[in-house]
Coordinates of C-alpha atoms in Angstrom, one line a residue:
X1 CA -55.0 48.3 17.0
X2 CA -56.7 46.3 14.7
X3 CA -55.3 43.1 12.5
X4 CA -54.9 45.7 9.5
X5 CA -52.8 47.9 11.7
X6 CA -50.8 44.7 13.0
X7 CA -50.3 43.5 9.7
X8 CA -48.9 46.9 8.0
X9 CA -46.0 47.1 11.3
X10 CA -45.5 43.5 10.3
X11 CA -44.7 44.7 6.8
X12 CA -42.9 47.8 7.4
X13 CA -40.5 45.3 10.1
X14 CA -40.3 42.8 7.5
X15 CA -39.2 45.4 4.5
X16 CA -36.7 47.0 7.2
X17 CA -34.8 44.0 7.5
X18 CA -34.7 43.3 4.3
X19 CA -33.0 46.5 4.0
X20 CA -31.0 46.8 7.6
X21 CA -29.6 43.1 7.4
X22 CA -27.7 43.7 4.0
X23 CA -26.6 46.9 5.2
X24 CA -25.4 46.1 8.3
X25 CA -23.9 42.6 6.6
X26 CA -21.7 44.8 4.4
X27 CA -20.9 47.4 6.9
X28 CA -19.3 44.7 9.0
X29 CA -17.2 43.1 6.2
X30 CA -16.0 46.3 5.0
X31 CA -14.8 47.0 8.4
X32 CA -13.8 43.9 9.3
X33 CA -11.6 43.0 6.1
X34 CA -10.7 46.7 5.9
X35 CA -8.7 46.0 8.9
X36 CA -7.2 42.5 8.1
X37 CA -3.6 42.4 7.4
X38 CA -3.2 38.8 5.3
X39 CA -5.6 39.7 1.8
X40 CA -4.0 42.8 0.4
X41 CA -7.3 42.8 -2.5
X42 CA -9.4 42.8 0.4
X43 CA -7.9 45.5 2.2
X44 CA -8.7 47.8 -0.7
X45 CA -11.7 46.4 -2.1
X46 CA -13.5 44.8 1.2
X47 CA -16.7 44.1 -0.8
X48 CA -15.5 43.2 -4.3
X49 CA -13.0 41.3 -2.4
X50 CA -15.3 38.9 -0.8
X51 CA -17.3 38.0 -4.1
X52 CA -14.0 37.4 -5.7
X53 CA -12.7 34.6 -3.2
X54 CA -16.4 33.6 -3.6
X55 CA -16.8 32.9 -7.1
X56 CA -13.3 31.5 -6.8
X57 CA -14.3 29.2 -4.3
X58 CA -17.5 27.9 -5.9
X59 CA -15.6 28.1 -9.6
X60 CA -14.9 24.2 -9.6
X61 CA -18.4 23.1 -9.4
X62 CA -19.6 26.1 -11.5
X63 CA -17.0 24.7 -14.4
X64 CA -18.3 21.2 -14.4
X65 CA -21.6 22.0 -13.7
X66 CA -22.3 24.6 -15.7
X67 CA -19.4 26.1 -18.1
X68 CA -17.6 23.2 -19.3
X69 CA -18.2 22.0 -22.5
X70 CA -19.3 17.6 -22.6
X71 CA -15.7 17.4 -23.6
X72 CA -13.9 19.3 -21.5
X73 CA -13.0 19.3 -18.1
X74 CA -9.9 17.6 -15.9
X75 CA -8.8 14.9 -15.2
X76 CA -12.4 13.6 -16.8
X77 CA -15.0 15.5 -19.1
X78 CA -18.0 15.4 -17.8
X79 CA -18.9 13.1 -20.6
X80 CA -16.5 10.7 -19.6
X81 CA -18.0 10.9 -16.0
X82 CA -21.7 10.3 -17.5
X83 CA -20.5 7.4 -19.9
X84 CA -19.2 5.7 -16.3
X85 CA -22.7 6.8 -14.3
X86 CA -24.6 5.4 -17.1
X87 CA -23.4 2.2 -17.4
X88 CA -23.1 1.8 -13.6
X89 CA -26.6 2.7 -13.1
X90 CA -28.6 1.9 -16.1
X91 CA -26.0 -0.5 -17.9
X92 CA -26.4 2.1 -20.5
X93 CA -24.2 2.8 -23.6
X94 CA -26.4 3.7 -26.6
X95 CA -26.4 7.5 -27.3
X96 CA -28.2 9.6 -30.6
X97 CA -27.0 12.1 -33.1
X98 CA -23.5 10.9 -33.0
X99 CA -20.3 11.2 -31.5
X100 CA -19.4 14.5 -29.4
X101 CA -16.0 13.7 -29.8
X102 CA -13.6 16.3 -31.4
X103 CA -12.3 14.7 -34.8
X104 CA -10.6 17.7 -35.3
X105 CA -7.5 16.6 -32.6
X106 CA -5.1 14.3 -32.8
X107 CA -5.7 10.9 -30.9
X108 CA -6.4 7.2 -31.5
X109 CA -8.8 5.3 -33.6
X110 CA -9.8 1.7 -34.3
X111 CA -9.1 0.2 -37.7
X112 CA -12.7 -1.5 -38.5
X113 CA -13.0 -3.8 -41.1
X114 CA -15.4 -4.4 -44.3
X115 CA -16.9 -7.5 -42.8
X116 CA -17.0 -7.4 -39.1
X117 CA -18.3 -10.5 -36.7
X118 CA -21.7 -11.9 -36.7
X119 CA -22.4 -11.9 -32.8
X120 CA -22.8 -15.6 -32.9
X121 CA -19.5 -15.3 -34.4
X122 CA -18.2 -14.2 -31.3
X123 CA -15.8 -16.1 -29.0
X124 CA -17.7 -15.1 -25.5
X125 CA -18.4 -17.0 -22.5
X126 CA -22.1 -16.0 -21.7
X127 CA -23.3 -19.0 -20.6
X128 CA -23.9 -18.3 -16.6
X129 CA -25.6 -14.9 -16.5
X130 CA -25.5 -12.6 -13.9
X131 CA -28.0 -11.2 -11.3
X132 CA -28.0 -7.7 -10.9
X133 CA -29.6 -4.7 -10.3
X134 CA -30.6 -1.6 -13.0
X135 CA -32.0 1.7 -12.9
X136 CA -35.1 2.3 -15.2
X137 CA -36.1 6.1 -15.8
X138 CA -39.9 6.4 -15.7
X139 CA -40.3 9.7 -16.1
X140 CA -38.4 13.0 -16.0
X141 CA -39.2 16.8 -15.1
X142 CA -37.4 20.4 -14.6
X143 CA -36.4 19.2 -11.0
X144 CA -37.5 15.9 -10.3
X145 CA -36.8 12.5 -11.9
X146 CA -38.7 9.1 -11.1
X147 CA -37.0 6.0 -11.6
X148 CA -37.0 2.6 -9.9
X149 CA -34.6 -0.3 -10.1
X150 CA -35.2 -3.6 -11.3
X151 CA -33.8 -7.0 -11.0
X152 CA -31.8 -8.2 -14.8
X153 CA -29.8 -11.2 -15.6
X154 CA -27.2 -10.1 -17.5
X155 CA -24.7 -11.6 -20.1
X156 CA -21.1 -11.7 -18.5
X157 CA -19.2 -11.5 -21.7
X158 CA -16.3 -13.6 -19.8
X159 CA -13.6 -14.9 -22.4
X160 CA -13.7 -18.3 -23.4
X161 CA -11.7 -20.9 -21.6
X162 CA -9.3 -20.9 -24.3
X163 CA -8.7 -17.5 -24.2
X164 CA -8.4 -16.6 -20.1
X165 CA -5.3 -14.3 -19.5
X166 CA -3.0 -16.8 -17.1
X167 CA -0.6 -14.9 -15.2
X168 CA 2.4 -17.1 -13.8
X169 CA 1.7 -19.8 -16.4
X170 CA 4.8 -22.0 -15.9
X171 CA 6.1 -20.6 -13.2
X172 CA 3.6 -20.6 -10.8
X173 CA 2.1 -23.7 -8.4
X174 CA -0.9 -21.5 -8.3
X175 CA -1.6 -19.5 -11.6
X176 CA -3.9 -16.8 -11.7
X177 CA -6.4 -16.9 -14.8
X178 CA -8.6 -14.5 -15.8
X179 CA -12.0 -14.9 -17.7
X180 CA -12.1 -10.6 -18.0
X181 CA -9.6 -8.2 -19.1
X182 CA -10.4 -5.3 -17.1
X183 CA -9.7 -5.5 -13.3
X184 CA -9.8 -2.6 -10.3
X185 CA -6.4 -0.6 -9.5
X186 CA -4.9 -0.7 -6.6
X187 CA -7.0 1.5 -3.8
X188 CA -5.9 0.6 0.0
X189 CA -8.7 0.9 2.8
X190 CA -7.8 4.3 4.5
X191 CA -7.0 6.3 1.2
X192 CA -10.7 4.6 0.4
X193 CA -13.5 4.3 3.8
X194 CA -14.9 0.5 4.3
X195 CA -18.1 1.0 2.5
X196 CA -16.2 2.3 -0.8
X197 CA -14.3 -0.8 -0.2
X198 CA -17.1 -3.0 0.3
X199 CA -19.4 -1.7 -2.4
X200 CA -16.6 -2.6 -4.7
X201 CA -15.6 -5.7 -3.3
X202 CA -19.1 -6.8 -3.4
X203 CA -19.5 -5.2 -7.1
X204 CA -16.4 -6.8 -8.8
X205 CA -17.4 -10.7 -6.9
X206 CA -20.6 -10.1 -8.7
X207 CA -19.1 -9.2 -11.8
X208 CA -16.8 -12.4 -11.8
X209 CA -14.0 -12.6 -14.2
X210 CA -12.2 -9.8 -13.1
X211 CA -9.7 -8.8 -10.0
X212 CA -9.6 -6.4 -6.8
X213 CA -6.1 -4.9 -6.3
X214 CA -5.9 -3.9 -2.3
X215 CA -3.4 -1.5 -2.4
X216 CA -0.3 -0.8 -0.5
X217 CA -2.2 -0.7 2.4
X218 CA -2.6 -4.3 3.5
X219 CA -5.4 -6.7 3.1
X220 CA -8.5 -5.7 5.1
X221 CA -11.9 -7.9 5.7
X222 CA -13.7 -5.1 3.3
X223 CA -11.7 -6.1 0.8
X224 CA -13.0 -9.5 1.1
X225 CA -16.7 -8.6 2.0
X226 CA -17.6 -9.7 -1.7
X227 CA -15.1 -12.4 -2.0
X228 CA -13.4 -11.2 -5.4
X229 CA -10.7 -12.4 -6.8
X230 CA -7.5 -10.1 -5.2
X231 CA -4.1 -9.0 -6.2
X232 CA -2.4 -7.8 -3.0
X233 CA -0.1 -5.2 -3.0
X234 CA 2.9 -5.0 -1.4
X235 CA 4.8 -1.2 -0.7
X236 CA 8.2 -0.3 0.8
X237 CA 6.6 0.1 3.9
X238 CA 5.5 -3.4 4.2
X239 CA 1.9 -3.0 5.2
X240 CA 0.4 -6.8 6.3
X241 CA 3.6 -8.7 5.5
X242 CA 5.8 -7.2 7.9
X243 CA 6.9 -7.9 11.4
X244 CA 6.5 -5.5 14.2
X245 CA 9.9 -4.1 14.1
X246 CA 9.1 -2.9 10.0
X247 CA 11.2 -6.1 8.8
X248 CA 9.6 -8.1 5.9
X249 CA 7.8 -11.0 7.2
X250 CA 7.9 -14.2 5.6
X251 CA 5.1 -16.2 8.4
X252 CA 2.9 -13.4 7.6
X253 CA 3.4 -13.5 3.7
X254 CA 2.7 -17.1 3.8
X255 CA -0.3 -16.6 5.3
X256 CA -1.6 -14.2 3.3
X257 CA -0.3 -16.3 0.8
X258 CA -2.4 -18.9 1.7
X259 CA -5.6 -17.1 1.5
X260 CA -7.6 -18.3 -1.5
X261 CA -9.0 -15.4 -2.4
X262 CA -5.5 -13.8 -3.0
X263 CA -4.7 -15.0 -6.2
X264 CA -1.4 -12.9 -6.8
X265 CA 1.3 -10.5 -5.6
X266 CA 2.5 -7.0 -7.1
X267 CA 5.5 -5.2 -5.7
X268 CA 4.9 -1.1 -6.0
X269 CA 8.3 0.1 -7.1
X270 CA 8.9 3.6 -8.4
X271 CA 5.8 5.2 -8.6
X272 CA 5.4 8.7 -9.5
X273 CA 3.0 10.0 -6.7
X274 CA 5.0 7.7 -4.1
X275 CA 8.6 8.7 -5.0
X276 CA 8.6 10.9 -1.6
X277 CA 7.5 8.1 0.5
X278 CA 4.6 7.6 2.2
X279 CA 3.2 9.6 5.3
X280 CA 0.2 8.8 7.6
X281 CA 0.0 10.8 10.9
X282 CA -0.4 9.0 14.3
X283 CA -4.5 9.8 14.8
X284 CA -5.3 7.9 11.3
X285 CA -3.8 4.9 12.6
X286 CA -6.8 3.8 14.6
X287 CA -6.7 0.1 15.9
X288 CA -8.4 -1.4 12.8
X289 CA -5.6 0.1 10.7
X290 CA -2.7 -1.3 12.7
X291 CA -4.2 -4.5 12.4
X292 CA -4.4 -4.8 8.8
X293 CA -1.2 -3.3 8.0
X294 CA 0.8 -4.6 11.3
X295 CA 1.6 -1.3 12.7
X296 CA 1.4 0.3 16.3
X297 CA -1.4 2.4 17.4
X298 CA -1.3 5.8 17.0
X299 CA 2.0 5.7 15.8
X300 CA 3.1 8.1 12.5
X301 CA 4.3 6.1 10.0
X302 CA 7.0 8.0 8.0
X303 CA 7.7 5.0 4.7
X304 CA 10.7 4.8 3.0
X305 CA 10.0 5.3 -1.0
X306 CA 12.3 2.0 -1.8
X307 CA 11.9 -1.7 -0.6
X308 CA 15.0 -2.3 1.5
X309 CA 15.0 -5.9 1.3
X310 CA 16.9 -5.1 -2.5
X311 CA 18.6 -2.3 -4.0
X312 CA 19.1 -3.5 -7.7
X313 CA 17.9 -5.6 -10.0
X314 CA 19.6 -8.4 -9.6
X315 CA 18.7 -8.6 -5.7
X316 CA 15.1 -7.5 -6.7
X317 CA 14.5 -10.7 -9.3
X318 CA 16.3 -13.0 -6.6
X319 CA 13.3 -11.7 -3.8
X320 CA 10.8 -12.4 -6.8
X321 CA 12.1 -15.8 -6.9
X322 CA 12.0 -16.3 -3.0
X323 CA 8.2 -15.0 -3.0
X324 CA 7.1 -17.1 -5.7
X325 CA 9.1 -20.0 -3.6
X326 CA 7.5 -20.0 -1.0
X327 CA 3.8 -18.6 -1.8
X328 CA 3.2 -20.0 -5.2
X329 CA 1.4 -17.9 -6.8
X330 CA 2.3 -14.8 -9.2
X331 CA 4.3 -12.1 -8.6
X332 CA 4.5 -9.3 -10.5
X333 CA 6.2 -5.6 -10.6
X334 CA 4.4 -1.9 -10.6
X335 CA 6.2 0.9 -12.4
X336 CA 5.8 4.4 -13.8
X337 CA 7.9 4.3 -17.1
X338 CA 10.6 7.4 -17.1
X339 CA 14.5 6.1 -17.3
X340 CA 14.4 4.1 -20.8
X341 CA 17.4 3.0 -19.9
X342 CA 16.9 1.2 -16.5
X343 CA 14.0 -0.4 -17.9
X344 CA 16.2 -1.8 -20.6
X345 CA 18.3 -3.1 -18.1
X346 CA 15.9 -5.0 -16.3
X347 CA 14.7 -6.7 -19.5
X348 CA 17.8 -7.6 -20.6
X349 CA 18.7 -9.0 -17.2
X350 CA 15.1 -10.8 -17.2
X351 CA 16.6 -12.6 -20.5
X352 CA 19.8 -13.3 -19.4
X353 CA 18.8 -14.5 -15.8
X354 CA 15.7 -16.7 -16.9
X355 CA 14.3 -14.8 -14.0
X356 CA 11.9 -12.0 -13.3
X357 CA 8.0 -11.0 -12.8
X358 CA 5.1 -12.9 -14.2
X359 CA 3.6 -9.5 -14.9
X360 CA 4.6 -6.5 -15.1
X361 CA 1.6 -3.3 -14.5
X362 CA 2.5 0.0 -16.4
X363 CA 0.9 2.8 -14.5
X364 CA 0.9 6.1 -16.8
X365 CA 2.1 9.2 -15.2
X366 CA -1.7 10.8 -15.6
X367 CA -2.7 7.6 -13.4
X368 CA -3.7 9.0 -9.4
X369 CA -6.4 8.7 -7.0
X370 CA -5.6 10.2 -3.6
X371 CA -3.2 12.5 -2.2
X372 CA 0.2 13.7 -4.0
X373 CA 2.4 16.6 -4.6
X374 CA 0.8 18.7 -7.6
X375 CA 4.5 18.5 -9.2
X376 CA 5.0 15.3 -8.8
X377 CA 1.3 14.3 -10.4
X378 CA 2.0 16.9 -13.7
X379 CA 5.5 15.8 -14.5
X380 CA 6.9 12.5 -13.4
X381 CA 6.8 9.5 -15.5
X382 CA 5.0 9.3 -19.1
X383 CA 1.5 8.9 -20.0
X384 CA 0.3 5.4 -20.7
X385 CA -0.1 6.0 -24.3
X386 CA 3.9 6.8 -24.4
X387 CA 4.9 4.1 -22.1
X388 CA 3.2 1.1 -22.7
X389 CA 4.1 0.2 -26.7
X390 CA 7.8 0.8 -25.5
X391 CA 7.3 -2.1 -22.6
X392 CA 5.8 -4.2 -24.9
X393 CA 8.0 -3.6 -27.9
X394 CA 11.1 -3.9 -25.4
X395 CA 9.9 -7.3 -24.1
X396 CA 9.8 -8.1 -27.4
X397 CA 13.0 -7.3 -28.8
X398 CA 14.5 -9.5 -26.0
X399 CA 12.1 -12.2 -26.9
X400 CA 10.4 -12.6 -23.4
X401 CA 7.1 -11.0 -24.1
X402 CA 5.6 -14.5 -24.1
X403 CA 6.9 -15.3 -20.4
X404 CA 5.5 -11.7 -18.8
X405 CA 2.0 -10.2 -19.2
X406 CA 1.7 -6.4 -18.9
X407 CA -1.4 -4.6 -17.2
X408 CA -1.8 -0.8 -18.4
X409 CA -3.6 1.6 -15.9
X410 CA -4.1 5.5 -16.8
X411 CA -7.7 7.3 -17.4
X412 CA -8.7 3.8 -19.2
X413 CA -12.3 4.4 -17.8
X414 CA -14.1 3.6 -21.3
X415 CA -14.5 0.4 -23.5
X416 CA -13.1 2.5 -26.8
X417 CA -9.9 3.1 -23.8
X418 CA -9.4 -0.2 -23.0
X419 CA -9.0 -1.6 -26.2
X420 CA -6.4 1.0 -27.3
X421 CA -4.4 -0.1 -24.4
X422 CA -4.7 -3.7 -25.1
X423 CA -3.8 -2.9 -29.2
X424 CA -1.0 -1.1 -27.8
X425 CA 0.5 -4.4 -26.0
X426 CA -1.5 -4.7 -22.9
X427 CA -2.9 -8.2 -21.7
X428 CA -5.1 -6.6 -19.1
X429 CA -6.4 -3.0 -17.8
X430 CA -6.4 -1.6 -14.4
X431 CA -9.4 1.0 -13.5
X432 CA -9.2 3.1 -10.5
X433 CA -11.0 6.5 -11.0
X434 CA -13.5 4.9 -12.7
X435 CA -14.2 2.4 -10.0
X436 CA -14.7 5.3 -7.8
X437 CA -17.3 7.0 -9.9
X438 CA -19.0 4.1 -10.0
X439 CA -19.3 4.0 -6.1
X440 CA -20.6 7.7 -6.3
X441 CA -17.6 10.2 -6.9
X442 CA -18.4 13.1 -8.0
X443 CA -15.0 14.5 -8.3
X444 CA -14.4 17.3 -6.3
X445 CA -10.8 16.7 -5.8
X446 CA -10.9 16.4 -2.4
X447 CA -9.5 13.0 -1.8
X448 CA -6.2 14.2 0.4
X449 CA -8.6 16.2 2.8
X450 CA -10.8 12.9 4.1
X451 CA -13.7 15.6 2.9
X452 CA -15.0 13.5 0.2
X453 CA -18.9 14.7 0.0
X454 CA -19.8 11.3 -1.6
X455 CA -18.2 9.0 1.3
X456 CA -16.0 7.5 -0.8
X457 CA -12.5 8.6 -0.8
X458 CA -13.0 9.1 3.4
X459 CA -13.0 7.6 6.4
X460 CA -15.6 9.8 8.0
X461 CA -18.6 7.9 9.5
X462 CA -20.9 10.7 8.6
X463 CA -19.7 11.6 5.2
X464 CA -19.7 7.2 4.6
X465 CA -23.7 7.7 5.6
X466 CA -24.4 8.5 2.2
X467 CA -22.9 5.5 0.3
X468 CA -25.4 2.2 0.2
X469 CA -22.8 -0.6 -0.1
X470 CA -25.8 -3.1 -1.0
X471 CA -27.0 -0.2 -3.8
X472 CA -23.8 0.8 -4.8
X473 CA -22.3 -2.8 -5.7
X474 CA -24.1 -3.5 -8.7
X475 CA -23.4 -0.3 -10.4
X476 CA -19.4 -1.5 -9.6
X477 CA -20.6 -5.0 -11.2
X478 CA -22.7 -3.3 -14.2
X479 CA -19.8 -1.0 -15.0
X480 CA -17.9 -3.6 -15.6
X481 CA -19.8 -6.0 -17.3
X482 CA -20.7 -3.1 -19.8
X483 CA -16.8 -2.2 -20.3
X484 CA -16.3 -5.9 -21.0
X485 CA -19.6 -5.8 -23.8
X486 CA -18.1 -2.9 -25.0
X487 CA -14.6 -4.2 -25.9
X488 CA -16.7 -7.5 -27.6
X489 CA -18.7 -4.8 -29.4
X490 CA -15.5 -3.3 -30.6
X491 CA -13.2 -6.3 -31.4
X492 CA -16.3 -7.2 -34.4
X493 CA -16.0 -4.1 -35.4
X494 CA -12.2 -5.0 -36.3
X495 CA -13.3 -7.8 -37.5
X496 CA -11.6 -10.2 -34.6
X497 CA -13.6 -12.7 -32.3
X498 CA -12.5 -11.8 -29.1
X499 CA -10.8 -8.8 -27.7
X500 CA -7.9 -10.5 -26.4
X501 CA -6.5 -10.3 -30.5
X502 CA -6.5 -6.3 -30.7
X503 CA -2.9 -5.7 -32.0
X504 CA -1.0 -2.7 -32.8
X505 CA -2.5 -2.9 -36.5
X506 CA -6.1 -2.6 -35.3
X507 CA -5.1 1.0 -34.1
X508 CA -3.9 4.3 -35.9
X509 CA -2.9 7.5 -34.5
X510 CA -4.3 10.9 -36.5
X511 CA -2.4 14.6 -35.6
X512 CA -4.0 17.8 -36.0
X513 CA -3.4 17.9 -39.3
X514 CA -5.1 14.4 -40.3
X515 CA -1.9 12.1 -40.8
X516 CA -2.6 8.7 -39.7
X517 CA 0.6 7.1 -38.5
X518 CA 0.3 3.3 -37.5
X519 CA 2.1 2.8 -33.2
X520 CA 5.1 1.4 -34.7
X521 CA 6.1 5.0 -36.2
X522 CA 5.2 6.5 -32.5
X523 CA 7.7 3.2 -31.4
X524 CA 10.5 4.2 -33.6
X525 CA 9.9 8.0 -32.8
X526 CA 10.1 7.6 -29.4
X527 CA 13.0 5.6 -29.3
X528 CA 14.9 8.2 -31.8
X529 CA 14.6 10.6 -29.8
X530 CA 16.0 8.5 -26.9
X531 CA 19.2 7.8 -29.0
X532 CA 19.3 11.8 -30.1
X533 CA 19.4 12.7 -26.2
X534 CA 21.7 10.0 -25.4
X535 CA 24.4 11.3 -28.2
X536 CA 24.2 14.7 -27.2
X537 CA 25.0 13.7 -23.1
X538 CA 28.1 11.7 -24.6

């Protein structure tokens, strides 16, 4: 045979599989899933069947690749997501044609004024600038992009000297003050892998001004890799300050207060993804992770979703007292706003006692970065938006606002976010999510399967491959620095100096049908209805 013969058998082989293959493919799955006894659609429809769990399966990333709109998409648009990308990697906020957000639905809005701030006008701390790292774009095609990063000092828009947020003020040997009012939510090393916790440790040192919260599960060297500023959390179970038998440990909170990187406490209380206790099985506690949080090896840990060292508040304030004692620096409360009523309770007791928290964070019910029960992360305690002007207008109907700063956490991931929080009563803003994306999450929800394609929210060795800590870090420290420009650009707008004056009156809420109500009508609202509920149980 000659090459023409060879190559018309090569052919005729090659147009035969092309045929058999598909048929043979879909002879076996009909069979095969015609046979199955657990997918009743599959049973009938074998074919149809598979393309249906297949689309279903790939509908997630065909939504927010594809079929979303900008604005659309949970728990972030995939504008929100770019705005955080952007200004992580390019330090990037500046956008044409306008806004793409709807005016058409009710939300918040900044009063500006006739004659906002001159920048030189501006009370901001830009005198040491920062050296980071950004992305520049030099040229872009149907599949390929070229871009190269560059060294930039940046300005750090700190706050002024005069305006630092000081938690533990005059209570404190040890107060914490803060040059930047936007900070990193509590993520523990395990929910998070090392380089996610490095890449932001690193990011947020660079950064300055701001704060690393380490999360309920203990303090771990990668949250120190980058020597930032830290707020250790402490859970019900203990985690780093407890002694072997689960008891609180007062050597080891001493030494942890010692540390002078940790610059402040928070105790986790009721928390709406935590309310069932926490649960970590034996083969994720390798022999790093019963170091940090002072467990055994290999042992399940099954926490208890309430401190038992006090059971009201009374006995809570009095453990305060004994923490700030003997550590000296701030301690301050988590909660998840739901029973008015207990929270009214505890204020008034912080008045009559003289005692109480030096801060106070306000985590909004749509707040969540790892692993929870779905109804326990849709219904359980109120959105930041409802929550916080009711802690802050509480604290200051009992005339203790001035002793106790509040931090507000909640999908806060932009500048325009932040500042609504901080009108609404908040001193500072904790970022989770954010913080993630700015480490490379992509979002695919995954974060309770230790799957996370990006390497972030995993402790996988192979997955972590793909995340750079020393690339990664100064997207963390040009997010933030661009969130804290961002609230400067947006306090001249108001016609104020610095951000840390947005009040209540710089912000307006408008419904669906255009009404502009000021937050003391939401206030007053909220609180009627708490009064109308409260008649009609008596």
């Amino acid at each position: 045979m000659g090459l023409t013969d060879y190559l018309v058998i090569g052919l005729f082989i090659f147009i035969a599989l092309i045929i058999l293959v598909p048929v043979l493919l879909f002879i076996y799955l009909y069979f095969k899933d015609d046979r199955q006894q657990q997918h009743s659609i599959l049973r009938n429809f074998p074919v149809l069947g598979k393309v249906r769990y297949f689309t279903e399966h790939i509908g997630p990333e065909m939504r927010q690749y594809l079929f979303n709109a900008d604005n659309e998409g949970k728990p972030f648009s995939r504008k929100e997501y770019q705005d955080v990308v952007k200004a992580g990697k390019y330090k990037e906020r500046l956008i044409g044609f306008g806004s793409l957000r709807d005016f058409e639905a009710e939300g918040f809005y900044i009063r500006n004024t006739l004659f906002p701030k001159l920048t030189d006008e501006m009370k901001v701390d830009n005198a040491d600038k920062i050296k980071t790292r950004v992305y520049k774009i030099d040229g872009e095609g149907l599949f390929t992009r070229k871009e190269h990063s560059e060294e930039k000092l940046a300005d750090p828009y700190y706050l002024k000297d005069d305006d630092a947020v000081v938690l533990g003020e005059h209570t404190c040997r040890y107060p914490f003050r803060v040059k930047g009012q936007v900070g990193q939510s509590a993520m523990s090393y395990g929910a998070l892998g090392e380089k996610a916790i490095q890449a932001l440790s690193k990011g947020l040192g660079l950064a300055g001004g701001t704060w690393m919260n380490s999360g309920e599960g203990g303090l771990s060297d990668h949250h120190l890799a980058g020597n930032p500023d830290i707020i250790m959390q402490i859970g019900p179970d203990l985690f780093g300050v407890r002694k072997p038998s689960g008891e609180f440990s007062w050597e080891e909170f001493k030494k942890k207060s010692e540390m002078p990187q940790v610059k402040a406490f928070e105790i986790k209380l009721a928390q709406g993804a935590k309310t069932r206790g926490g649960h970590v099985e034996g083969e994720k506690v390798t022999e790093e992770i019963a170091k940090i949080r002072l467990v055994d090896v290999g042992k399940t840990i099954n926490s208890p979703n309430r401190f038992y060292e006090f059971s009201d508040v009374p006995s809570m304030f009095d453990w305060i007292e004994e923490l700030r004692s003997v550590g000296g620096k701030p301690i301050g409360i988590k909660i998840v706003v739901g029973d008015m009523d207990a929270l009214e309770n505890m204020i008034a007791y912080m008045k009559e006692s003289g005692k109480g928290p030096d801060f106070i964070t306000v985590d909004g019910g749509e707040g969540g970065t790892g692993a929870t029960y779905q109804e326990l992360a849709d219904t359980v305690g109120l959105p930041i938006h409802s929550a916080l002007p009711v802690v802050d207008e509480m604290l200051r109907q009992y005339e203790i606002r001035d002793r106790v700063k509040l931090i507000a956490s909640g999908k806060l991931i932009t500048p325009d976010k932040v500042a609504i929080a901080l009108a609404m009563g908040a001193d500072l803003v904790n970022i989770a999510r954010g913080m993630m994306i700015s480490v490379g999450c992509i979002m695919a929800q995954v974060c309770h399967t230790n799957t996370c394609p990006a390497g972030v929210a995993t402790t996988d060795k192979k997955l972590q491959d793909g995340l750079v800590v020393d690339e990664k870090m100064y997207r963390v420290a040009n997010y933030i620095i661009s969130l804290r420009e961002g609230l400067y650009n947006l306090a001249a707008a108001a016609g104020l100096d610095s951000p840390t004056q947005f009040k209540r009156k710089h912000i307006v809420h408008k419904d669906e049908l255009g009404r502009v109500s000021p937050v003391e009508d939401l206030i007053i609202a909220a609180r009627r209805t708490q009064l109308q509920k409260e008649r009609k149980i008596d």
